[in-house]
Coordinates of C-alpha atoms and ligand atoms in Angstrom, one line a residue:
Chain A
M1 CA 138.6 1.8 202.6
A2 CA 140.2 -1.3 203.8
E3 CA 140.7 -1.7 207.5
N4 CA 144.3 -2.3 208.5
S5 CA 143.9 -2.5 212.2
C6 CA 145.6 -5.9 212.5
E7 CA 148.8 -4.2 211.4
L8 CA 150.9 -3.0 214.3
F9 CA 152.8 -0.6 211.9
D10 CA 150.4 2.0 210.6
S11 CA 150.0 3.1 207.0
G12 CA 150.6 6.8 206.4
H13 CA 154.3 6.8 207.3
R14 CA 156.5 9.0 205.2
A15 CA 159.0 6.6 203.7
C16 CA 159.8 6.9 200.0
G17 CA 157.6 4.7 197.9
G18 CA 159.3 1.3 197.7
C19 CA 161.4 1.8 200.8
G20 CA 163.1 -1.4 202.1
A21 CA 163.4 -0.1 205.6
A22 CA 159.6 0.4 205.8
L23 CA 159.1 -3.2 205.0
V24 CA 161.6 -4.1 207.8
S25 CA 159.4 -2.1 210.3
R26 CA 156.3 -4.1 209.3
L27 CA 158.1 -7.5 209.4
L28 CA 159.6 -6.6 212.7
L29 CA 156.2 -6.0 214.3
K30 CA 154.8 -9.2 212.7
A31 CA 157.6 -11.1 214.5
T32 CA 157.3 -9.3 217.9
G33 CA 153.6 -9.0 218.3
K34 CA 152.4 -6.3 220.7
D35 CA 154.3 -7.4 223.8
V36 CA 157.4 -5.5 222.9
I37 CA 159.2 -2.2 223.7
I38 CA 161.0 -0.7 220.7
V39 CA 164.0 1.6 221.1
S40 CA 164.9 3.4 217.9
A41 CA 167.9 5.5 217.0
T42 CA 167.7 8.4 214.6
G43 CA 167.6 7.7 210.9
C44 CA 165.2 7.3 208.0
M45 CA 163.0 4.7 209.9
E46 CA 162.7 6.9 212.9
V47 CA 162.0 10.1 210.8
F48 CA 159.5 8.5 208.4
S49 CA 157.5 6.7 211.1
T50 CA 157.3 9.3 213.9
P51 CA 156.8 12.9 212.8
Y52 CA 155.5 14.0 216.2
P53 CA 152.8 13.5 217.3
E54 CA 151.8 11.0 214.6
T55 CA 153.6 7.7 215.1
A56 CA 153.1 4.7 212.9
W57 CA 154.1 2.4 215.8
K58 CA 151.2 0.8 217.7
V59 CA 153.5 -0.6 220.4
P60 CA 155.6 1.3 223.0
W61 CA 158.4 3.0 221.2
I62 CA 161.1 5.3 222.4
H63 CA 163.6 7.5 220.4
S64 CA 167.2 7.4 221.5
L65 CA 170.3 9.1 220.2
F66 CA 172.6 7.2 217.9
E67 CA 175.2 6.9 220.6
N68 CA 173.0 5.4 223.3
N69 CA 170.5 3.2 221.5
S70 CA 171.8 0.0 223.1
A71 CA 172.3 1.7 226.5
V72 CA 168.6 2.8 226.5
A73 CA 167.6 -0.8 225.6
S74 CA 169.9 -2.1 228.4
G75 CA 168.2 0.1 231.0
I76 CA 164.7 -0.9 229.9
E77 CA 165.7 -4.6 229.9
A78 CA 167.1 -4.3 233.4
A79 CA 164.0 -2.4 234.7
L80 CA 161.7 -5.0 233.2
K81 CA 163.7 -7.8 234.7
K82 CA 163.6 -6.2 238.2
Q83 CA 159.8 -5.9 237.9
G84 CA 159.4 -9.5 236.7
R85 CA 157.8 -8.3 233.4
K86 CA 158.0 -10.4 230.2
E87 CA 157.9 -7.9 227.4
K88 CA 160.7 -8.3 224.8
V89 CA 163.1 -5.4 224.2
V90 CA 164.2 -4.6 220.7
A91 CA 166.7 -1.9 219.7
I92 CA 166.7 -0.9 216.1
G93 CA 169.0 1.3 214.1
G94 CA 170.3 2.0 210.6
D95 CA 173.8 1.0 209.5
G96 CA 175.3 4.3 210.3
S97 CA 173.8 4.2 213.8
T98 CA 174.8 0.6 214.3
F99 CA 178.2 0.1 212.5
D100 CA 179.6 3.5 213.4
I101 CA 178.0 5.9 215.9
G102 CA 176.3 3.5 218.3
M103 CA 179.1 0.9 218.2
L104 CA 180.4 1.7 221.7
C105 CA 177.1 1.2 223.5
L106 CA 176.2 -1.8 221.3
S107 CA 179.5 -3.5 222.3
G108 CA 178.9 -2.7 225.9
A109 CA 175.4 -4.1 225.9
F110 CA 176.5 -7.3 224.2
E111 CA 179.4 -7.7 226.6
R112 CA 177.2 -7.2 229.6
G113 CA 174.8 -9.8 228.2
H114 CA 171.5 -8.0 228.3
D115 CA 168.5 -10.0 227.1
F116 CA 167.5 -8.0 224.1
T117 CA 167.5 -8.1 220.3
Y118 CA 169.3 -5.6 218.2
I119 CA 168.1 -5.1 214.6
C120 CA 170.2 -3.2 212.1
Y121 CA 168.3 -2.3 208.9
D122 CA 171.2 -2.0 206.5
N123 CA 170.7 0.4 203.6
E124 CA 174.5 0.8 203.4
A125 CA 174.9 4.6 204.0
Y126 CA 173.6 7.5 206.1
M127 CA 170.5 8.0 204.0
N128 CA 168.4 10.4 206.0
T129 CA 171.0 13.1 205.8
G130 CA 171.6 12.6 202.1
I131 CA 173.6 9.4 201.3
Q132 CA 176.9 9.7 203.2
R133 CA 179.1 6.6 203.4
S134 CA 179.2 4.5 206.6
G135 CA 181.2 1.5 207.7
A136 CA 178.5 -0.6 206.0
T137 CA 178.8 1.0 202.5
P138 CA 180.1 -1.6 200.0
Y139 CA 183.4 -1.2 198.1
D140 CA 183.2 1.3 195.2
A141 CA 179.7 2.6 196.0
S142 CA 179.4 6.3 195.1
T143 CA 178.0 8.4 198.0
T144 CA 178.1 12.1 198.7
T145 CA 181.2 11.6 200.9
S146 CA 182.8 9.0 198.6
P147 CA 181.8 10.5 195.2
A148 CA 183.0 8.7 192.1
G149 CA 184.9 11.0 189.8
K150 CA 188.3 11.5 188.1
C151 CA 190.3 10.8 191.3
S152 CA 187.9 8.4 193.0
K153 CA 186.2 5.1 192.2
G154 CA 183.7 5.5 195.0
N155 CA 184.0 4.2 198.5
N156 CA 187.5 2.8 198.9
R157 CA 186.9 0.5 201.9
P158 CA 185.2 -2.8 202.1
K159 CA 182.1 -3.3 204.3
K160 CA 182.8 -3.8 208.0
D161 CA 182.0 -7.4 209.1
L162 CA 179.8 -6.5 212.1
P163 CA 178.0 -9.8 212.5
Q164 CA 181.4 -11.5 213.2
I165 CA 182.4 -8.7 215.6
L166 CA 179.2 -9.2 217.6
A167 CA 179.5 -13.0 217.5
A168 CA 183.0 -12.5 218.9
H169 CA 181.3 -10.8 221.9
G170 CA 179.8 -14.3 222.7
A171 CA 176.3 -13.4 221.3
P172 CA 174.2 -16.6 221.3
Y173 CA 172.4 -15.7 218.1
V174 CA 173.6 -13.6 215.2
A175 CA 171.9 -13.6 211.8
T176 CA 171.7 -11.8 208.5
A177 CA 168.6 -11.6 206.4
S178 CA 167.1 -9.6 203.5
I179 CA 163.7 -8.1 202.9
A180 CA 163.8 -10.0 199.6
Y181 CA 162.9 -13.0 201.7
P182 CA 160.2 -11.7 204.1
S183 CA 159.3 -15.0 205.9
D184 CA 163.0 -15.6 206.6
V185 CA 163.2 -12.1 208.2
V186 CA 160.3 -12.9 210.5
K187 CA 161.6 -16.3 211.4
K188 CA 165.1 -15.0 212.3
I189 CA 163.7 -12.1 214.4
E190 CA 161.5 -14.6 216.2
K191 CA 164.5 -16.8 216.9
A192 CA 166.5 -13.8 218.2
L193 CA 163.6 -12.8 220.5
N194 CA 163.3 -16.3 221.9
T195 CA 167.0 -16.8 222.5
P196 CA 168.0 -15.5 225.9
G197 CA 170.9 -13.0 225.9
P198 CA 171.9 -10.3 223.4
C199 CA 171.0 -11.3 219.8
Y200 CA 171.7 -9.5 216.5
V201 CA 169.9 -9.5 213.2
Q202 CA 171.2 -7.5 210.3
I203 CA 168.7 -7.0 207.5
H204 CA 169.6 -5.9 204.0
A205 CA 167.1 -3.1 203.2
P206 CA 167.7 -1.8 199.6
C207 CA 167.1 2.0 199.4
C208 CA 165.8 3.1 196.0
T209 CA 166.6 6.8 196.6
G210 CA 170.1 6.3 197.9
W211 CA 171.2 3.5 195.6
G212 CA 169.5 4.8 192.5
F213 CA 166.9 2.3 191.2
E214 CA 163.1 2.3 190.7
G215 CA 161.1 1.6 193.9
E216 CA 159.4 -1.4 192.4
K217 CA 162.8 -3.2 192.2
T218 CA 163.5 -3.1 195.9
L219 CA 163.0 -6.8 196.5
A220 CA 164.5 -7.8 193.1
I221 CA 167.7 -5.8 194.0
G222 CA 167.8 -7.6 197.4
K223 CA 167.6 -11.0 195.6
L224 CA 170.4 -10.0 193.2
A225 CA 172.7 -9.1 196.1
I226 CA 172.3 -12.7 197.4
E227 CA 172.5 -14.3 194.0
T228 CA 175.8 -12.6 193.3
G229 CA 177.3 -13.4 196.7
L230 CA 177.7 -9.7 197.7
W231 CA 175.2 -10.4 200.6
V232 CA 175.1 -13.7 202.4
N233 CA 172.1 -14.8 204.5
F234 CA 173.4 -16.9 207.4
E235 CA 172.7 -17.8 211.0
M236 CA 175.4 -18.1 213.7
E237 CA 174.6 -19.9 217.0
N238 CA 177.2 -19.4 219.8
G239 CA 179.8 -18.3 217.3
V240 CA 179.3 -21.2 214.8
V241 CA 177.7 -20.8 211.4
T242 CA 174.7 -23.1 211.5
R243 CA 172.7 -22.2 208.4
V244 CA 173.5 -20.5 205.1
K245 CA 171.4 -19.6 202.1
K246 CA 172.9 -21.4 199.1
V247 CA 172.7 -20.0 195.6
V248 CA 173.7 -20.6 192.0
R249 CA 175.9 -17.5 191.7
K250 CA 175.5 -14.9 189.0
P251 CA 178.4 -12.5 188.1
V252 CA 178.5 -9.4 190.2
E253 CA 177.7 -7.1 187.2
S254 CA 174.1 -8.3 187.2
Y255 CA 173.7 -6.6 190.6
L256 CA 176.0 -3.6 190.1
K257 CA 174.6 -2.4 186.8
E258 CA 171.1 -2.0 188.2
Q259 CA 172.1 0.8 190.6
K260 CA 173.3 4.4 190.0
R261 CA 175.7 4.2 192.9
F262 CA 177.8 1.8 190.7
R263 CA 177.2 3.5 187.4
H264 CA 180.8 4.8 187.2
L265 CA 181.9 1.2 186.9
F266 CA 180.1 1.0 183.5
K267 CA 180.1 4.5 182.1
P268 CA 181.8 6.1 180.2
K269 CA 183.5 2.7 179.8
I270 CA 183.5 -0.6 181.7
N271 CA 186.0 -0.6 184.5
A272 CA 187.0 -4.3 184.4
E273 CA 189.7 -3.9 187.0
E274 CA 187.3 -2.6 189.6
I275 CA 184.6 -5.0 188.8
A276 CA 187.1 -7.8 189.2
K277 CA 187.9 -6.6 192.7
I278 CA 184.2 -6.7 193.6
Q279 CA 183.9 -10.1 192.1
A280 CA 186.8 -11.2 194.3
I281 CA 184.8 -10.0 197.4
A282 CA 181.8 -12.1 196.3
D283 CA 184.1 -15.1 195.6
K284 CA 185.6 -14.7 199.1
N285 CA 182.1 -14.5 200.7
A286 CA 181.0 -17.7 198.8
E287 CA 184.1 -19.5 200.0
K288 CA 183.9 -18.4 203.6
Y289 CA 180.3 -19.3 204.0
G290 CA 180.1 -22.2 201.5
T291 CA 177.1 -20.6 199.6
D292 CA 177.7 -22.1 196.2
L293 CA 175.1 -24.6 195.1
K294 CA 176.7 -27.3 193.1
L295 CA 174.4 -28.0 190.1
K296 CA 174.0 -31.7 189.4
S297 CA 174.7 -32.4 185.8
K298 CA 171.6 -33.8 184.1
S299 CA 173.6 -35.8 181.6
G300 CA 175.4 -37.8 184.2
P301 CA 179.2 -37.7 185.0
V302 CA 181.4 -36.3 182.3
V303 CA 183.9 -38.9 181.1
P304 CA 187.2 -37.2 180.5
Chain B
M1 CA 145.2 16.0 219.3
A2 CA 145.3 14.3 222.7
L3 CA 148.7 13.5 224.0
G4 CA 149.8 11.1 226.8
I5 CA 151.7 11.8 230.0
G6 CA 154.9 13.7 229.3
C7 CA 153.4 14.7 225.9
S8 CA 154.0 11.1 224.6
S9 CA 152.0 10.6 221.4
R10 CA 149.2 8.1 221.1
P11 CA 150.0 4.9 219.2
G12 CA 149.4 4.6 215.5
K13 CA 148.2 8.0 214.3
A14 CA 150.3 8.0 211.2
G15 CA 147.1 7.1 209.3
N16 CA 146.2 10.8 209.5
N17 CA 148.7 11.3 206.7
K18 CA 147.0 10.1 203.4
T19 CA 150.0 9.0 201.4
G20 CA 147.8 8.0 198.5
S21 CA 148.1 11.5 197.2
W22 CA 151.8 10.8 196.3
R23 CA 150.7 8.2 193.7
V24 CA 151.4 8.6 190.0
F25 CA 150.8 5.0 189.0
K26 CA 148.1 2.8 190.5
P27 CA 148.1 -1.0 190.9
I28 CA 145.2 -2.7 189.1
F29 CA 144.5 -6.2 190.4
D30 CA 143.1 -8.8 188.0
H31 CA 141.1 -11.2 190.1
D32 CA 140.9 -13.7 187.3
K33 CA 144.6 -14.2 187.5
C34 CA 145.0 -13.9 191.2
T35 CA 145.7 -17.2 193.1
K36 CA 145.1 -15.5 196.5
C37 CA 148.7 -16.4 197.6
G38 CA 149.0 -13.2 199.7
M39 CA 152.5 -12.2 198.5
C40 CA 151.4 -8.7 197.7
K41 CA 150.0 -8.1 201.2
T42 CA 153.2 -9.4 202.8
I43 CA 155.6 -7.2 200.9
C44 CA 153.7 -3.9 200.5
P45 CA 155.9 -1.4 202.4
E46 CA 152.8 0.6 203.3
G47 CA 150.9 -2.4 204.7
C48 CA 147.9 -1.1 202.7
I49 CA 146.8 -4.3 200.9
E50 CA 143.9 -6.0 202.6
E51 CA 141.8 -9.1 202.0
S52 CA 138.3 -8.4 200.8
E53 CA 135.3 -10.4 201.9
D54 CA 135.7 -12.8 199.0
D55 CA 139.3 -13.4 199.9
F56 CA 140.8 -11.3 197.1
F57 CA 143.5 -8.8 197.8
I58 CA 142.8 -5.1 197.3
P59 CA 145.0 -2.0 197.9
D60 CA 143.8 0.8 200.0
E61 CA 144.0 3.8 197.8
T62 CA 144.1 6.2 200.7
Y63 CA 147.7 5.1 201.4
C64 CA 149.0 3.2 198.4
K65 CA 152.0 5.2 197.1
G66 CA 152.0 3.4 193.8
C67 CA 155.6 2.0 194.3
G68 CA 154.8 -1.0 192.0
I69 CA 156.5 -3.6 194.3
C70 CA 153.3 -5.7 194.4
A71 CA 153.1 -5.7 190.6
E72 CA 156.8 -6.6 190.2
E73 CA 156.6 -9.4 192.7
C74 CA 153.1 -11.0 192.1
P75 CA 153.9 -14.6 191.0
S76 CA 150.8 -14.7 188.8
D77 CA 151.3 -11.4 187.0
A78 CA 147.9 -10.4 188.3
I79 CA 148.8 -6.8 189.0
T80 CA 149.5 -4.0 186.4
M81 CA 150.5 -0.4 187.1
E82 CA 148.5 2.2 185.3
Q83 CA 149.1 6.0 185.2
E84 CA 146.4 7.6 187.2
E85 CA 144.4 10.6 186.1
K86 CA 143.6 12.9 189.0
Ligands
TPP1 C1 175.2 12.3 216.7 C2 174.4 12.6 215.5 N1 175.1 12.9 214.4 C3 174.5 13.1 213.3 C4 173.1 13.2 213.2 C5 172.4 13.5 211.9 N2 171.7 12.4 211.3 C6 170.4 12.2 211.4 S1 169.8 10.9 210.6 C7 171.4 10.5 210.1 C8 171.6 9.3 209.2 C9 171.6 8.0 209.8 O1 172.1 6.9 209.0 P1 171.7 5.5 209.3 O2 171.8 5.1 210.8 O3 172.4 4.6 208.4 O4 170.1 5.4 209.0 P2 169.4 5.8 207.6 O5 169.1 7.2 207.6 O6 170.3 5.4 206.5 O7 168.2 4.9 207.6 C10 172.3 11.4 210.6 C11 173.8 11.4 210.3 C12 172.4 13.0 214.4 N3 171.1 13.0 214.5 N4 173.1 12.7 215.6
SF4_2 S1 165.9 7.4 201.6 FE1 166.0 5.2 201.4 S2 165.8 4.3 203.5 FE2 165.2 6.5 203.5 S3 163.0 6.5 203.3 FE3 163.8 6.7 201.2 S4 164.0 4.6 200.4 FE4 163.7 4.5 202.7
SF4_3 S1 150.5 -11.5 194.8 FE1 149.2 -11.7 193.0 S2 148.4 -13.7 193.0 FE2 149.2 -13.3 195.1 S3 147.4 -12.5 196.2 FE3 148.5 -10.8 195.4 S4 147.5 -10.3 193.4 FE4 146.9 -12.4 194.0
SF4_4 S1 151.9 -0.1 194.6 FE1 153.2 -0.2 196.4 S2 152.1 0.9 198.0 FE2 150.6 0.4 196.4 S3 149.7 -1.5 197.0 FE3 151.4 -2.0 195.6 S4 153.1 -2.4 197.0 FE4 151.6 -1.3 198.2
MG5 MG1 171.7 3.8 206.6

């Protein structure tokens, strides 16, 4: 049996095989090391990692509610500061926790300027209670509360732009990342930890169970989200976008058709009108962040 | 099991739960093809791939859930998934 004692996140957790969020937990602790206090809201990550009394976390960890995740982190940060202690404080929550239910305290903590890092692992719905839509669910995704059918094409609202909302609070560092690029995730979390003030990292964490794909494809699906422009990896420092992952874009179908949550756009027949709307979302992302890589023509300039 | 003050649980006891029993497919590592890049170890959601004494990477069958991510992502195609007879 291999010894995995150098890992701060223990094997034996109960996430589905191929879970993107489980990889987020591991990468998070790689970035923080052991001098950290983790505050975790309810959700898949909390449930699969801490069936009491068997926790996967080998660092101090506290469970909060959805509503007060950032308030608990704020209190810990203030107490550590008073005692002159140097541990980092990290709050982590799913998208439902972050975009919807915990938004009030998250906004308050950022406005007060606490020195902590907030991580959202974004699997784009309330997964642990059976795939209900959240403010992070993408347009047209079928969930149990936005089911596709005769009268519905799935979730009828676009994804909330939370990174921009938190940047507007004056956050010194806001970044998006994807488990498809693990070293980038670690780098961005480290940067957030080392930037004084409230920092935010939103990590795309594909969910095989909720999105409907085979667990082995978790990273591949994450890559496709970026390659189609439906997810953008960027960094914002003091409200200014300073780094963006550029791509040679693929049509959005290549991402959508791999997932059951978008199956209704292809079966029983292709819904070109809806796919065009999703393509427009990707086009807008690409334009807003300047993600398109211009390929240099090998044959030299084309003479008209 | 021993609990801490206020019934807080001791760190890192998840290992009591042997998730290897969930597995249907098992990753087989071909050390002739492996370039020892370490990608499989980085991305395994279970954190159950370790370096052996000769620097090769091996999955810990006690915890490997057989998700197949390592096989899908290995840049050298050194890992194949095989159905396991139990
Ligand atoms: C205030 C409150 N409402 C509802 C629930 C039930 N609940 C438990 S986990 C969960 C889903 C959380 O979704 P998200 O934050 O996206 O995390 P995920 O499960 O997707 O990882 C819900 C709704 C709860 N625990 N508390
Ligand atoms: S439902 Fe999704 S997020 Fe939850 S444990 Fe399974 S794969 Fe992970
Ligand atoms: S990913 Fe493949 S090549 Fe790299 S260490 Fe693992 S088995 Fe070897
Ligand atoms: S099959 Fe999945 S759980 Fe098993 S070693 Fe590979 S990545 Fe890890
Ligand atoms: Mg979620």
